[in-house]
Amino acid sequence: MIPLSYYVAVSVVLFVIGLTGVLIRKNFLIILYAIELMLNAANINFVAFAHYAQDVTGQVVSLFIITIAAAEAAIGLAIIIVLFRKKATTNVDEINLLKW
Amino acid sequence: MSDQILFFYFFSMILAGALVAIASPSMIYSALALLIAFIHTAGIYILLNAEFIAAVQIIVYAGAILVLYLFVLMLFNPKQEKVYWHKQYPVGIILGLSLVALLLFAINRPHVQGQQGDFTESTQSATGNTQAIGQALFSDYIFPFEISSLILLVAMLGAIILAGRGTKPEKS
């Protein structure tokens, strides 16, 4: 029997890797990948607690999170496509149209 | 025992995949490492007796979302940057390491067992994971389910309008 804290540790490590990825990379696409990693970490947490608290609610919530992740990926990639047509870059430091 | 071996295998592959995904200079390698991390996350779900979520993870994450990313890479082929790490990366790495140390310390503190639900091992093997999720989804969580369908509709319309703006259809 694997204790619950092991699964929470997986989730912690995955979440912090995603957060670090958002902080250290300049590439817009890699930042989106890192956001997917963070959503995945939240999912692991929900499913692990659902298993150990013997309740199916956590699994239902993780389904909703997967839905949100799919919507976020579609919108994020559409924004990237629009930006790429305009500026031909994926560097987040060069995307400063709203700065003045 | 075999559970623990599998768990540590999945854990190490998730760790390796996620690290390669955020550290690799090539976006294609990043996407494929992300695929490895997602598939092994599905393995973690199977260890937790959540077969339906594992299947959805593979179909939606590893199938749909990753293919979407790879399609964008294929269509636009963004060129490789020379400097691919942001200049604030030492701060980011120090922050990440200290945050992971803090959180691992926090989850190892003694905790109390909360109230147990009614979805025990015996109910699970009697009804099945998918049926239990379906019953919960279409009875207690019907309103969030409808909202999520609306979110998907809005995301689809938004993606079509954003990406299709400015392109004229071909005149035949």
Tab-separated table of C-alpha atoms in Angstrom:
chain	number	residue	atom	x	y	z
A	1	MET	CA	0.000	0.000	0.000
A	2	ILE	CA	1.472	3.293	-1.087
A	3	PRO	CA	0.808	6.146	1.362
A	4	LEU	CA	-1.139	9.170	0.210
A	5	SER	CA	1.789	11.506	0.780
A	6	TYR	CA	3.744	9.783	-2.011
A	7	TYR	CA	1.103	10.731	-4.541
A	8	VAL	CA	0.952	14.265	-3.151
A	9	ALA	CA	4.750	14.369	-3.499
A	10	VAL	CA	4.453	13.482	-7.210
A	11	SER	CA	1.914	16.266	-7.565
A	12	VAL	CA	4.155	18.743	-5.708
A	13	VAL	CA	7.167	17.951	-7.864
A	14	LEU	CA	5.176	18.152	-11.093
A	15	PHE	CA	3.550	21.446	-10.083
A	16	VAL	CA	6.854	23.068	-9.137
A	17	ILE	CA	8.467	21.882	-12.388
A	18	GLY	CA	5.617	23.542	-14.267
A	19	LEU	CA	5.927	26.746	-12.253
A	20	THR	CA	9.682	26.843	-12.819
A	21	GLY	CA	9.095	26.274	-16.521
A	22	VAL	CA	6.834	29.318	-16.676
A	23	LEU	CA	9.476	31.381	-14.904
A	24	ILE	CA	12.610	30.335	-16.758
A	25	ARG	CA	11.567	29.957	-20.393
A	26	LYS	CA	11.046	32.644	-23.009
A	27	ASN	CA	9.160	30.518	-25.494
A	28	PHE	CA	5.402	31.011	-25.519
A	29	LEU	CA	4.726	27.364	-26.446
A	30	ILE	CA	6.913	25.984	-23.669
A	31	ILE	CA	5.068	28.194	-21.195
A	32	LEU	CA	1.807	26.607	-22.367
A	33	TYR	CA	3.362	23.144	-21.898
A	34	ALA	CA	4.315	24.133	-18.355
A	35	ILE	CA	0.741	25.244	-17.641
A	36	GLU	CA	-0.470	21.831	-18.817
A	37	LEU	CA	1.993	20.223	-16.395
A	38	MET	CA	0.574	22.273	-13.523
A	39	LEU	CA	-3.011	21.307	-14.395
A	40	ASN	CA	-1.887	17.690	-14.512
A	41	ALA	CA	-0.401	18.012	-11.026
A	42	ALA	CA	-3.730	19.264	-9.712
A	43	ASN	CA	-5.405	16.293	-11.391
A	44	ILE	CA	-3.092	13.792	-9.678
A	45	ASN	CA	-3.916	15.412	-6.353
A	46	PHE	CA	-7.673	15.188	-6.926
A	47	VAL	CA	-7.574	11.546	-8.017
A	48	ALA	CA	-5.282	10.555	-5.133
A	49	PHE	CA	-7.515	12.184	-2.540
A	50	ALA	CA	-10.578	10.647	-4.191
A	51	HIS	CA	-9.009	7.222	-3.799
A	52	TYR	CA	-7.939	7.668	-0.186
A	53	ALA	CA	-11.124	9.395	0.966
A	54	GLN	CA	-13.172	6.765	-0.917
A	55	ASP	CA	-15.254	9.351	-2.710
A	56	VAL	CA	-15.881	9.628	-6.434
A	57	THR	CA	-16.143	13.442	-6.377
A	58	GLY	CA	-12.423	13.951	-6.906
A	59	GLN	CA	-12.499	11.955	-10.109
A	60	VAL	CA	-15.461	13.982	-11.416
A	61	VAL	CA	-13.600	17.231	-10.646
A	62	SER	CA	-10.524	15.940	-12.446
A	63	LEU	CA	-12.700	15.369	-15.527
A	64	PHE	CA	-13.722	19.031	-15.380
A	65	ILE	CA	-10.054	20.019	-15.084
A	66	ILE	CA	-9.246	18.030	-18.215
A	67	THR	CA	-12.058	19.910	-19.993
A	68	ILE	CA	-10.624	23.253	-18.894
A	69	ALA	CA	-7.153	22.165	-20.011
A	70	ALA	CA	-8.419	21.307	-23.482
A	71	ALA	CA	-10.211	24.660	-23.799
A	72	GLU	CA	-7.129	26.496	-22.547
A	73	ALA	CA	-4.879	24.705	-25.045
A	74	ALA	CA	-7.183	25.595	-27.940
A	75	ILE	CA	-7.432	29.273	-26.983
A	76	GLY	CA	-3.707	29.558	-26.187
A	77	LEU	CA	-2.711	28.059	-29.514
A	78	ALA	CA	-5.132	30.353	-31.359
A	79	ILE	CA	-3.511	33.351	-29.638
A	80	ILE	CA	-0.077	32.019	-30.601
A	81	ILE	CA	-1.165	31.690	-34.230
A	82	VAL	CA	-2.465	35.278	-34.297
A	83	LEU	CA	0.740	36.559	-32.688
A	84	PHE	CA	2.908	34.546	-35.024
A	85	ARG	CA	1.180	36.065	-38.057
A	86	LYS	CA	1.771	39.549	-36.710
A	87	LYS	CA	5.270	39.360	-35.263
A	88	ALA	CA	6.776	36.010	-36.339
A	89	THR	CA	8.163	35.358	-32.882
A	90	THR	CA	7.428	33.086	-29.960
A	91	ASN	CA	9.513	35.086	-27.525
A	92	VAL	CA	7.339	36.460	-24.741
A	93	ASP	CA	9.675	39.425	-24.201
A	94	GLU	CA	8.978	40.722	-27.700
A	95	ILE	CA	5.208	40.499	-27.295
A	96	ASN	CA	4.626	43.895	-25.711
A	97	LEU	CA	1.887	45.418	-27.856
A	98	LEU	CA	-0.101	46.515	-24.805
A	99	LYS	CA	2.872	48.147	-23.091
A	100	TRP	CA	3.440	51.879	-23.312
B	1	MET	CA	5.451	-4.630	-3.691
B	2	SER	CA	4.841	-4.586	-7.439
B	3	ASP	CA	2.673	-1.530	-6.826
B	4	GLN	CA	5.626	0.284	-5.329
B	5	ILE	CA	7.954	-0.663	-8.162
B	6	LEU	CA	5.376	0.581	-10.670
B	7	PHE	CA	4.818	3.732	-8.662
B	8	PHE	CA	8.507	4.611	-8.603
B	9	TYR	CA	8.825	3.794	-12.304
B	10	PHE	CA	5.924	6.150	-13.129
B	11	PHE	CA	7.282	8.793	-10.767
B	12	SER	CA	10.750	8.765	-12.297
B	13	MET	CA	9.387	8.858	-15.848
B	14	ILE	CA	7.047	11.756	-15.011
B	15	LEU	CA	9.953	13.596	-13.406
B	16	ALA	CA	12.264	12.981	-16.367
B	17	GLY	CA	9.602	13.852	-18.945
B	18	ALA	CA	8.587	17.063	-17.206
B	19	LEU	CA	12.201	18.180	-16.737
B	20	VAL	CA	13.063	17.530	-20.379
B	21	ALA	CA	9.828	19.271	-21.443
B	22	ILE	CA	10.752	22.532	-19.734
B	23	ALA	CA	14.528	22.378	-20.320
B	24	SER	CA	14.925	21.157	-23.891
B	25	PRO	CA	15.885	23.745	-26.539
B	26	SER	CA	13.853	21.971	-29.211
B	27	MET	CA	10.088	22.405	-29.096
B	28	ILE	CA	9.462	19.030	-30.742
B	29	TYR	CA	11.522	17.225	-28.101
B	30	SER	CA	9.670	19.203	-25.463
B	31	ALA	CA	6.319	18.085	-26.830
B	32	LEU	CA	7.390	14.427	-26.980
B	33	ALA	CA	8.762	14.561	-23.413
B	34	LEU	CA	5.449	16.053	-22.349
B	35	LEU	CA	3.750	13.082	-24.014
B	36	ILE	CA	5.887	10.709	-21.911
B	37	ALA	CA	4.931	12.569	-18.737
B	38	PHE	CA	1.214	12.467	-19.625
B	39	ILE	CA	1.172	8.760	-20.422
B	40	HIS	CA	2.903	7.896	-17.163
B	41	THR	CA	0.439	10.095	-15.310
B	42	ALA	CA	-2.244	7.798	-16.720
B	43	GLY	CA	-0.302	4.938	-15.103
B	44	ILE	CA	-0.494	6.728	-11.762
B	45	TYR	CA	-4.270	6.988	-12.196
B	46	ILE	CA	-4.522	3.259	-12.822
B	47	LEU	CA	-2.585	2.619	-9.605
B	48	LEU	CA	-5.229	4.759	-7.877
B	49	ASN	CA	-8.093	2.618	-9.317
B	50	ALA	CA	-9.272	5.428	-11.601
B	51	GLU	CA	-9.392	3.615	-14.920
B	52	PHE	CA	-11.811	5.996	-16.589
B	53	ILE	CA	-9.687	9.041	-15.781
B	54	ALA	CA	-6.640	7.176	-17.071
B	55	ALA	CA	-8.361	6.499	-20.388
B	56	VAL	CA	-9.525	10.112	-20.646
B	57	GLN	CA	-6.010	11.268	-19.822
B	58	ILE	CA	-4.558	9.263	-22.695
B	59	ILE	CA	-7.289	10.202	-25.181
B	60	VAL	CA	-7.588	13.903	-24.363
B	61	TYR	CA	-4.144	14.901	-23.106
B	62	ALA	CA	-1.827	12.546	-24.947
B	63	GLY	CA	-4.065	12.352	-27.980
B	64	ALA	CA	-5.891	15.605	-28.616
B	65	ILE	CA	-3.913	18.305	-26.831
B	66	LEU	CA	-0.457	17.032	-27.807
B	67	VAL	CA	-1.529	16.586	-31.431
B	68	LEU	CA	-2.839	20.163	-31.380
B	69	TYR	CA	0.552	21.409	-30.181
B	70	LEU	CA	2.382	19.338	-32.774
B	71	PHE	CA	0.080	20.650	-35.516
B	72	VAL	CA	0.903	24.232	-34.567
B	73	LEU	CA	4.617	23.378	-34.582
B	74	MET	CA	4.259	21.736	-37.979
B	75	LEU	CA	2.294	24.610	-39.526
B	76	PHE	CA	4.396	27.468	-38.222
B	77	ASN	CA	7.829	25.913	-37.733
B	78	PRO	CA	9.116	28.614	-35.372
B	79	LYS	CA	12.860	29.011	-35.604
B	80	GLN	CA	15.153	27.974	-32.791
B	81	GLU	CA	16.159	30.848	-30.552
B	82	LYS	CA	19.797	31.330	-29.627
B	83	VAL	CA	19.104	32.150	-25.989
B	84	TYR	CA	16.175	30.102	-24.911
B	85	TRP	CA	16.250	30.690	-21.172
B	86	HIS	CA	14.833	33.866	-19.765
B	87	LYS	CA	17.352	36.105	-18.040
B	88	GLN	CA	15.564	35.648	-14.718
B	89	TYR	CA	16.242	31.900	-14.739
B	90	PRO	CA	18.542	31.739	-11.634
B	91	VAL	CA	15.798	33.330	-9.570
B	92	GLY	CA	13.248	30.934	-11.034
B	93	ILE	CA	15.333	27.854	-10.282
B	94	ILE	CA	16.091	28.951	-6.706
B	95	LEU	CA	12.400	29.714	-6.177
B	96	GLY	CA	11.397	26.325	-7.549
B	97	LEU	CA	13.863	24.388	-5.416
B	98	SER	CA	12.892	26.200	-2.229
B	99	LEU	CA	9.187	25.805	-3.000
B	100	VAL	CA	9.541	22.053	-3.576
B	101	ALA	CA	11.498	21.700	-0.316
B	102	LEU	CA	8.867	23.657	1.589
B	103	LEU	CA	5.936	21.713	0.133
B	104	LEU	CA	7.591	18.318	0.680
B	105	PHE	CA	8.215	19.330	4.298
B	106	ALA	CA	4.595	20.414	4.614
B	107	ILE	CA	3.067	17.193	3.269
B	108	ASN	CA	5.182	15.021	5.578
B	109	ARG	CA	3.690	16.507	8.698
B	110	PRO	CA	1.231	14.306	10.601
B	111	HIS	CA	-2.321	14.621	9.386
B	112	VAL	CA	-5.750	13.481	10.461
B	113	GLN	CA	-7.900	11.148	8.399
B	114	GLY	CA	-11.046	12.942	7.353
B	115	GLN	CA	-14.496	11.560	6.825
B	116	GLN	CA	-14.603	8.550	4.511
B	117	GLY	CA	-17.019	8.506	1.590
B	118	ASP	CA	-19.152	5.617	0.447
B	119	PHE	CA	-17.119	4.688	-2.628
B	120	THR	CA	-15.162	1.812	-1.069
B	121	GLU	CA	-13.194	-0.939	-2.780
B	122	SER	CA	-16.163	-3.330	-2.640
B	123	THR	CA	-18.596	-0.803	-4.165
B	124	GLN	CA	-16.014	-0.016	-6.790
B	125	SER	CA	-15.616	-3.632	-7.815
B	126	ALA	CA	-19.396	-4.145	-7.679
B	127	THR	CA	-20.450	-1.158	-9.812
B	128	GLY	CA	-17.295	-0.234	-11.671
B	129	ASN	CA	-15.387	2.994	-11.857
B	130	THR	CA	-16.969	4.331	-15.060
B	131	GLN	CA	-20.523	3.713	-13.886
B	132	ALA	CA	-19.846	5.436	-10.573
B	133	ILE	CA	-18.392	8.488	-12.313
B	134	GLY	CA	-21.303	8.573	-14.753
B	135	GLN	CA	-23.876	8.416	-11.990
B	136	ALA	CA	-22.172	11.198	-10.040
B	137	LEU	CA	-21.660	13.303	-13.166
B	138	PHE	CA	-25.244	13.115	-14.382
B	139	SER	CA	-26.985	13.463	-11.019
B	140	ASP	CA	-25.056	15.576	-8.503
B	141	TYR	CA	-22.842	17.426	-10.955
B	142	ILE	CA	-25.224	17.972	-13.855
B	143	PHE	CA	-24.995	21.755	-13.641
B	144	PRO	CA	-21.159	21.900	-13.718
B	145	PHE	CA	-21.317	19.381	-16.560
B	146	GLU	CA	-23.544	21.701	-18.609
B	147	ILE	CA	-21.273	24.643	-17.779
B	148	SER	CA	-18.252	22.697	-18.998
B	149	SER	CA	-19.997	21.969	-22.275
B	150	LEU	CA	-20.615	25.718	-22.612
B	151	ILE	CA	-16.924	26.363	-21.889
B	152	LEU	CA	-15.937	23.975	-24.660
B	153	LEU	CA	-18.353	25.663	-27.075
B	154	VAL	CA	-16.968	29.119	-26.249
B	155	ALA	CA	-13.386	27.856	-26.566
B	156	MET	CA	-14.150	26.343	-29.961
B	157	LEU	CA	-15.819	29.514	-31.250
B	158	GLY	CA	-13.060	31.677	-29.804
B	159	ALA	CA	-10.313	29.586	-31.375
B	160	ILE	CA	-12.025	29.650	-34.774
B	161	ILE	CA	-12.622	33.401	-34.669
B	162	LEU	CA	-9.116	34.221	-33.371
B	163	ALA	CA	-7.212	31.979	-35.742
B	164	GLY	CA	-9.439	32.576	-38.749
B	165	ARG	CA	-9.511	36.363	-38.549
B	166	GLY	CA	-7.811	38.134	-41.434
B	167	THR	CA	-7.771	35.126	-43.732
B	168	LYS	CA	-10.029	35.406	-46.744
B	169	PRO	CA	-11.600	32.255	-48.149
B	170	GLU	CA	-10.362	31.218	-51.575
B	171	LYS	CA	-12.599	32.321	-54.453
B	172	SER	CA	-13.383	29.444	-56.733
